[in-house]
């Protein structure tokens, strides 16, 4: 039994234990993944590899079926290659999470893909990141059979949990909550947006708007070069900061996302802007301190600020957290299925040997005695061949079922030893 549970391992450098400066040092581009894979194959003997690398984590999943009993030494060798590959001179140990048992690795990955290991519970951006890492490793033939099966099962788990729980429902960030609120309330796909400021929250808002298929976005910022480079990269329009008040007249939705300690617009300025407009204006102030006055009650103007959104965000987060135990129950069920499959692989050599022996003993021997008949009546030989195959399949399937039952599907170590002694050739 010990021989089969230690098949895959994991080394993780993630936001829970490692600062962003260190995570950045160990980020992997796709081209680096293949180079590192070849390096580990040559120097360590890794038989399968997949690397997930995002802003929050770098995780190295590896397969080591032929290194049973040498897990710690094997793990140390991979870490040694990793620090040398990334030219890291300090100790990496305090920033590492690692597992060397299949059940532990699978449990971590199933939790990860289900949103339970995300900074914000239930966020499923990791699903696409995992799919991209898996597809890259598959195309480059980097995966072993155990690792491949585990990743496929994890994706199945994540999909099931998204469908059968509410763990990903409701916005749990202020930026996303703001976008959700206005896009659900109004049809804004053709509306004109203006983002005042280009900090981290602004970038998140723009990302969420893009996901909602909103493309008419203009951006203004005090740092002109920073904003121009960002706009050129994504195909948006830059507006000089000095002109943003005039631009509001031509906009339908305006986000204020600056770190300004002073208000950017006063009540009289806003009233003048509204007078020059025909349509309603939505202004969303996510700045701290606020960029807009609080006592605005003007016709054809809707104001949304952080205070309006905090209660929604907190309530949604509470709802998501209540779904964690339900998601963990589903994960346990999928882990049982994966472990059953993993254990059953112990019987694979004996099952293959049984099938080969029976096929060689019955089919080939019988057909060799029918060589003369083959020349005279080939159709008759085809019928005999087909019938023999049916008999072999029926007999081997029955034998395999009995072997699985006796060995408790590969979990009984003593039974496996006896089965291997009987059916495996020396």
Short mmCIF file of C-alpha atoms in Angstrom, two decimals, residues 54-358:
data_model
loop_
_atom_site.label_atom_id
_atom_site.label_comp_id
_atom_site.label_asym_id
_atom_site.label_seq_id
_atom_site.Cartn_x
_atom_site.Cartn_y
_atom_site.Cartn_z
CA UNK A 54 0.38 33.31 -11.14
CA UNK A 55 0.77 36.51 -9.15
CA UNK A 56 -0.42 34.64 -6.02
CA UNK A 57 1.46 31.36 -6.37
CA UNK A 58 3.99 29.18 -8.13
CA UNK A 59 3.20 25.49 -7.67
CA UNK A 60 5.25 22.61 -9.03
CA UNK A 61 3.40 19.28 -9.28
CA UNK A 62 5.64 16.29 -10.02
CA UNK A 63 5.42 12.53 -10.43
CA UNK A 64 8.00 10.16 -8.96
CA UNK A 65 6.64 6.61 -9.15
CA UNK A 66 10.08 5.00 -9.36
CA UNK A 67 11.54 6.80 -6.33
CA UNK A 68 9.55 5.16 -3.56
CA UNK A 69 11.23 5.52 -0.15
CA UNK A 70 13.37 8.45 -1.27
CA UNK A 71 10.75 11.20 -1.01
CA UNK A 72 12.71 13.65 1.16
CA UNK A 73 15.89 13.27 -0.87
CA UNK A 74 13.90 13.62 -4.09
CA UNK A 75 12.12 16.75 -2.81
CA UNK A 76 15.42 18.30 -1.69
CA UNK A 77 16.89 17.69 -5.15
CA UNK A 78 13.98 19.50 -6.86
CA UNK A 79 14.25 22.50 -4.50
CA UNK A 80 18.01 22.62 -5.12
CA UNK A 81 17.44 22.69 -8.89
CA UNK A 82 14.73 25.34 -8.44
CA UNK A 83 16.87 27.83 -6.48
CA UNK A 84 19.75 27.35 -8.91
CA UNK A 85 17.45 27.78 -11.91
CA UNK A 86 16.07 31.05 -10.48
CA UNK A 87 19.51 32.15 -9.15
CA UNK A 88 18.17 32.54 -5.60
CA UNK A 89 20.94 32.80 -3.00
CA UNK A 90 18.95 32.81 0.28
CA UNK A 91 17.12 29.97 2.03
CA UNK A 92 13.81 29.11 0.38
CA UNK A 93 12.62 26.66 3.07
CA UNK A 94 10.61 29.16 5.19
CA UNK A 95 8.49 30.03 2.16
CA UNK A 96 7.68 26.51 0.97
CA UNK A 97 4.61 24.34 1.35
CA UNK A 98 5.20 20.80 0.16
CA UNK A 99 3.51 17.39 0.06
CA UNK A 100 4.80 14.00 -1.08
CA UNK A 101 1.67 11.86 -0.79
CA UNK A 102 -0.93 11.56 -3.51
CA UNK A 103 -3.88 12.13 -1.17
CA UNK A 104 -2.42 15.36 0.24
CA UNK A 105 -1.47 16.72 -3.18
CA UNK A 106 -4.87 15.87 -4.66
CA UNK A 107 -6.68 17.43 -1.69
CA UNK A 108 -4.71 20.68 -2.14
CA UNK A 109 -5.35 20.83 -5.89
CA UNK A 110 -9.07 20.00 -5.51
CA UNK A 111 -9.37 22.80 -2.92
CA UNK A 112 -7.43 25.17 -5.14
CA UNK A 113 -9.58 24.61 -8.21
CA UNK A 114 -12.73 24.92 -6.06
CA UNK A 115 -11.79 28.42 -4.90
CA UNK A 116 -11.03 27.43 -1.28
CA UNK A 117 -7.35 28.42 -1.50
CA UNK A 118 -7.95 31.77 -3.26
CA UNK A 119 -7.29 35.09 -1.52
CA UNK A 120 -11.01 35.75 -1.95
CA UNK A 121 -13.02 32.59 -1.22
CA UNK A 122 -14.77 31.24 -4.29
CA UNK A 123 -12.85 33.18 -6.94
CA UNK A 124 -12.37 30.90 -9.93
CA UNK A 125 -9.74 32.71 -11.97
CA UNK A 126 -7.45 29.85 -10.95
CA UNK A 127 -9.53 27.44 -13.08
CA UNK A 128 -8.43 29.06 -16.35
CA UNK A 129 -4.88 29.32 -15.03
CA UNK A 130 -4.88 25.60 -14.22
CA UNK A 131 -6.34 24.72 -17.63
CA UNK A 132 -3.63 26.77 -19.36
CA UNK A 133 -0.89 25.09 -17.31
CA UNK A 134 -2.39 21.65 -17.97
CA UNK A 135 -2.77 22.25 -21.72
CA UNK A 136 0.81 23.53 -21.97
CA UNK A 137 2.17 20.49 -20.10
CA UNK A 138 0.04 18.14 -22.24
CA UNK A 139 1.22 19.65 -25.53
CA UNK A 140 4.86 19.35 -24.38
CA UNK A 141 4.30 15.74 -23.17
CA UNK A 142 5.39 16.73 -19.65
CA UNK A 143 2.68 14.83 -17.70
CA UNK A 144 2.77 11.34 -16.23
CA UNK A 145 -0.42 9.22 -16.01
CA UNK A 146 -1.09 9.81 -12.28
CA UNK A 147 -0.61 13.56 -12.54
CA UNK A 148 -2.75 13.74 -15.67
CA UNK A 149 -5.61 11.85 -14.03
CA UNK A 150 -5.41 14.00 -10.88
CA UNK A 151 -5.65 17.27 -12.84
CA UNK A 152 -8.58 16.01 -14.91
CA UNK A 153 -10.36 14.93 -11.71
CA UNK A 154 -9.68 18.31 -10.07
CA UNK A 155 -11.27 20.17 -12.99
CA UNK A 156 -14.28 17.86 -12.74
CA UNK A 157 -14.44 18.62 -9.00
CA UNK A 158 -14.28 22.40 -9.50
CA UNK A 159 -17.01 22.34 -12.13
CA UNK A 160 -19.28 20.25 -9.91
CA UNK A 161 -18.81 22.57 -6.93
CA UNK A 162 -19.48 25.71 -9.00
CA UNK A 163 -22.70 24.08 -10.24
CA UNK A 164 -23.89 22.69 -6.91
CA UNK A 165 -22.89 25.37 -4.39
CA UNK A 166 -23.09 29.15 -4.18
CA UNK A 167 -19.41 29.57 -3.35
CA UNK A 168 -18.74 31.77 -6.39
CA UNK A 169 -21.97 33.78 -6.24
CA UNK A 170 -22.05 37.48 -5.42
CA UNK A 171 -19.31 40.11 -5.66
CA UNK A 172 -16.74 40.04 -2.84
CA UNK A 173 -14.57 42.97 -3.92
CA UNK A 174 -15.64 46.61 -4.03
CA UNK A 175 -14.41 47.02 -7.61
CA UNK A 176 -16.38 44.04 -8.85
CA UNK A 177 -19.43 44.94 -6.78
CA UNK A 178 -19.51 48.41 -8.38
CA UNK A 179 -19.34 47.01 -11.90
CA UNK A 180 -21.94 44.35 -11.10
CA UNK A 181 -24.33 46.91 -9.65
CA UNK A 182 -24.35 49.26 -12.64
CA UNK A 183 -24.22 46.60 -15.37
CA UNK A 184 -27.10 44.63 -13.86
CA UNK A 185 -29.22 47.73 -13.37
CA UNK A 186 -28.60 49.30 -16.78
CA UNK A 187 -27.77 48.14 -20.30
CA UNK A 188 -24.36 49.71 -20.73
CA UNK A 189 -22.66 47.72 -23.48
CA UNK A 190 -22.65 50.78 -25.78
CA UNK A 191 -22.21 53.38 -23.04
CA UNK A 192 -19.18 55.65 -22.66
CA UNK A 193 -17.05 55.10 -19.57
CA UNK A 194 -14.46 57.39 -18.01
CA UNK A 195 -12.01 56.16 -15.35
CA UNK A 196 -10.37 58.92 -13.32
CA UNK A 197 -7.18 57.46 -11.82
CA UNK A 198 -5.07 54.41 -12.68
CA UNK A 199 -4.15 52.64 -9.47
CA UNK A 200 -4.70 48.98 -8.57
CA UNK A 201 -8.45 49.39 -7.97
CA UNK A 202 -8.85 51.21 -11.29
CA UNK A 203 -7.11 48.40 -13.15
CA UNK A 204 -9.45 45.89 -11.49
CA UNK A 205 -12.49 47.95 -12.50
CA UNK A 206 -11.24 48.13 -16.11
CA UNK A 207 -10.64 44.38 -16.09
CA UNK A 208 -14.20 43.73 -14.86
CA UNK A 209 -15.63 46.14 -17.46
CA UNK A 210 -13.72 44.32 -20.18
CA UNK A 211 -15.19 40.99 -18.98
CA UNK A 212 -18.64 42.58 -19.35
CA UNK A 213 -17.84 43.32 -23.04
CA UNK A 214 -17.60 47.08 -22.41
CA UNK A 215 -15.05 48.64 -24.76
CA UNK A 216 -15.76 52.39 -24.84
CA UNK A 217 -13.43 53.31 -21.99
CA UNK A 218 -11.40 56.50 -21.59
CA UNK A 219 -8.76 56.90 -18.90
CA UNK A 220 -7.25 59.94 -17.23
CA UNK A 221 -4.46 60.11 -14.68
CA UNK A 222 -2.04 62.69 -13.27
CA UNK A 223 0.88 60.50 -14.35
CA UNK A 224 0.50 61.01 -18.10
CA UNK A 225 3.15 58.55 -19.32
CA UNK A 226 1.81 55.74 -17.14
CA UNK A 227 -1.74 56.23 -18.44
CA UNK A 228 -0.71 56.60 -22.10
CA UNK A 229 1.32 53.37 -21.98
CA UNK A 230 -1.60 51.53 -20.37
CA UNK A 231 -4.10 52.88 -22.94
CA UNK A 232 -1.83 52.04 -25.88
CA UNK A 233 -1.39 48.50 -24.57
CA UNK A 234 -5.13 47.82 -24.27
CA UNK A 235 -6.49 50.08 -27.02
CA UNK A 236 -8.21 52.64 -24.80
CA UNK A 237 -8.28 56.46 -25.13
CA UNK A 238 -6.20 58.72 -22.90
CA UNK A 239 -7.61 62.05 -21.67
CA UNK A 240 -5.39 64.76 -20.17
CA UNK A 241 -6.12 65.10 -16.47
CA UNK A 242 -6.74 68.84 -16.89
CA UNK A 243 -9.61 68.05 -19.29
CA UNK A 244 -11.41 65.31 -17.37
CA UNK A 245 -14.23 67.63 -16.17
CA UNK A 246 -15.15 68.49 -19.74
CA UNK A 247 -15.00 64.79 -20.67
CA UNK A 248 -17.62 63.95 -18.02
CA UNK A 249 -20.17 65.82 -20.18
CA UNK A 250 -19.65 63.19 -22.91
CA UNK A 251 -19.64 60.16 -20.59
CA UNK A 252 -22.42 57.92 -19.29
CA UNK A 253 -20.56 56.34 -16.37
CA UNK A 254 -17.61 57.88 -14.49
CA UNK A 255 -15.43 56.00 -12.00
CA UNK A 256 -13.36 58.00 -9.52
CA UNK A 257 -10.41 55.88 -8.36
CA UNK A 258 -7.69 58.28 -7.22
CA UNK A 259 -5.63 58.78 -4.06
CA UNK A 260 -6.27 62.52 -4.07
CA UNK A 261 -6.67 63.98 -0.59
CA UNK A 262 -8.89 66.75 -2.00
CA UNK A 263 -12.26 66.44 -3.71
CA UNK A 264 -11.95 66.59 -7.47
CA UNK A 265 -15.43 68.06 -8.02
CA UNK A 266 -17.62 70.26 -5.85
CA UNK A 267 -21.41 70.41 -5.81
CA UNK A 268 -21.72 73.48 -8.06
CA UNK A 269 -19.39 71.99 -10.69
CA UNK A 270 -21.45 68.79 -10.78
CA UNK A 271 -24.68 70.79 -11.15
CA UNK A 272 -23.20 72.68 -14.11
CA UNK A 273 -22.18 69.39 -15.78
CA UNK A 274 -25.68 67.94 -15.32
CA UNK A 275 -27.28 71.05 -16.86
CA UNK A 276 -25.35 70.47 -20.08
CA UNK A 277 -26.51 66.84 -20.35
CA UNK A 278 -29.65 65.20 -21.69
CA UNK A 279 -29.13 61.71 -20.32
CA UNK A 280 -28.65 60.41 -16.80
CA UNK A 281 -25.10 60.36 -15.41
CA UNK A 282 -23.78 57.63 -13.12
CA UNK A 283 -20.81 58.57 -10.93
CA UNK A 284 -19.05 55.88 -8.90
CA UNK A 285 -16.64 57.06 -6.22
CA UNK A 286 -14.37 54.27 -4.93
CA UNK A 287 -11.66 56.64 -3.71
CA UNK A 288 -10.46 56.92 -0.12
CA UNK A 289 -10.87 59.72 0.84
CA UNK A 290 -13.85 60.40 -1.40
CA UNK A 291 -13.44 62.49 -4.56
CA UNK A 292 -17.08 63.64 -4.58
CA UNK A 293 -19.19 65.46 -1.97
CA UNK A 294 -21.61 63.31 0.03
CA UNK A 295 -24.66 65.62 -0.01
CA UNK A 296 -25.55 65.22 -3.68
CA UNK A 297 -29.24 64.89 -4.50
CA UNK A 298 -29.45 66.06 -8.10
CA UNK A 299 -31.91 65.02 -10.79
CA UNK A 300 -30.47 62.90 -13.60
CA UNK A 301 -27.52 61.92 -11.36
CA UNK A 302 -26.88 58.63 -9.56
CA UNK A 303 -24.03 58.37 -7.08
CA UNK A 304 -22.52 55.09 -5.88
CA UNK A 305 -19.73 55.08 -3.29
CA UNK A 306 -17.85 52.60 -1.10
CA UNK A 307 -20.35 52.94 1.73
CA UNK A 308 -23.14 51.82 -0.62
CA UNK A 309 -21.15 48.74 -1.60
CA UNK A 310 -19.53 47.56 1.64
CA UNK A 311 -22.68 45.96 3.03
CA UNK A 312 -23.25 44.06 -0.24
CA UNK A 313 -19.65 42.83 -0.29
CA UNK A 314 -19.71 41.74 3.37
CA UNK A 315 -23.03 39.95 2.99
CA UNK A 316 -21.83 38.12 -0.15
CA UNK A 317 -18.61 37.09 1.58
CA UNK A 318 -20.57 35.66 4.53
CA UNK A 319 -22.74 33.70 2.08
CA UNK A 320 -19.67 32.30 0.34
CA UNK A 321 -18.04 31.25 3.61
CA UNK A 322 -21.19 29.32 4.55
CA UNK A 323 -20.68 27.24 1.38
CA UNK A 324 -17.17 26.11 2.36
CA UNK A 325 -18.25 23.04 4.38
CA UNK A 326 -20.59 21.97 1.57
CA UNK A 327 -17.74 22.30 -0.96
CA UNK A 328 -15.40 20.31 1.32
CA UNK A 329 -17.92 17.46 1.50
CA UNK A 330 -18.00 17.28 -2.30
CA UNK A 331 -14.19 17.40 -2.41
CA UNK A 332 -14.03 14.40 -0.03
CA UNK A 333 -16.28 12.44 -2.39
CA UNK A 334 -14.12 13.23 -5.43
CA UNK A 335 -10.96 12.40 -3.46
CA UNK A 336 -12.37 8.95 -2.66
CA UNK A 337 -12.94 8.35 -6.38
CA UNK A 338 -9.40 9.50 -7.22
CA UNK A 339 -7.87 7.38 -4.44
CA UNK A 340 -9.84 4.33 -5.62
CA UNK A 341 -8.40 4.80 -9.10
CA UNK A 342 -4.88 5.34 -7.68
CA UNK A 343 -5.03 2.18 -5.57
CA UNK A 344 -6.37 0.13 -8.48
CA UNK A 345 -3.20 0.93 -10.45
CA UNK A 346 -1.34 -1.44 -8.12
CA UNK A 347 -3.11 -4.29 -9.87
CA UNK A 348 -2.34 -3.02 -13.37
CA UNK A 349 0.82 -5.14 -13.96
CA UNK A 350 -0.95 -8.35 -12.92
CA UNK A 351 -4.05 -7.53 -14.97
CA UNK A 352 -1.97 -6.87 -18.08
CA UNK A 353 -0.05 -10.10 -17.50
CA UNK A 354 -3.29 -12.08 -17.12
CA UNK A 355 -4.69 -10.67 -20.36
CA UNK A 356 -1.47 -11.28 -22.28
CA UNK A 357 -1.10 -14.85 -21.00
CA UNK A 358 -4.69 -15.75 -21.83
#
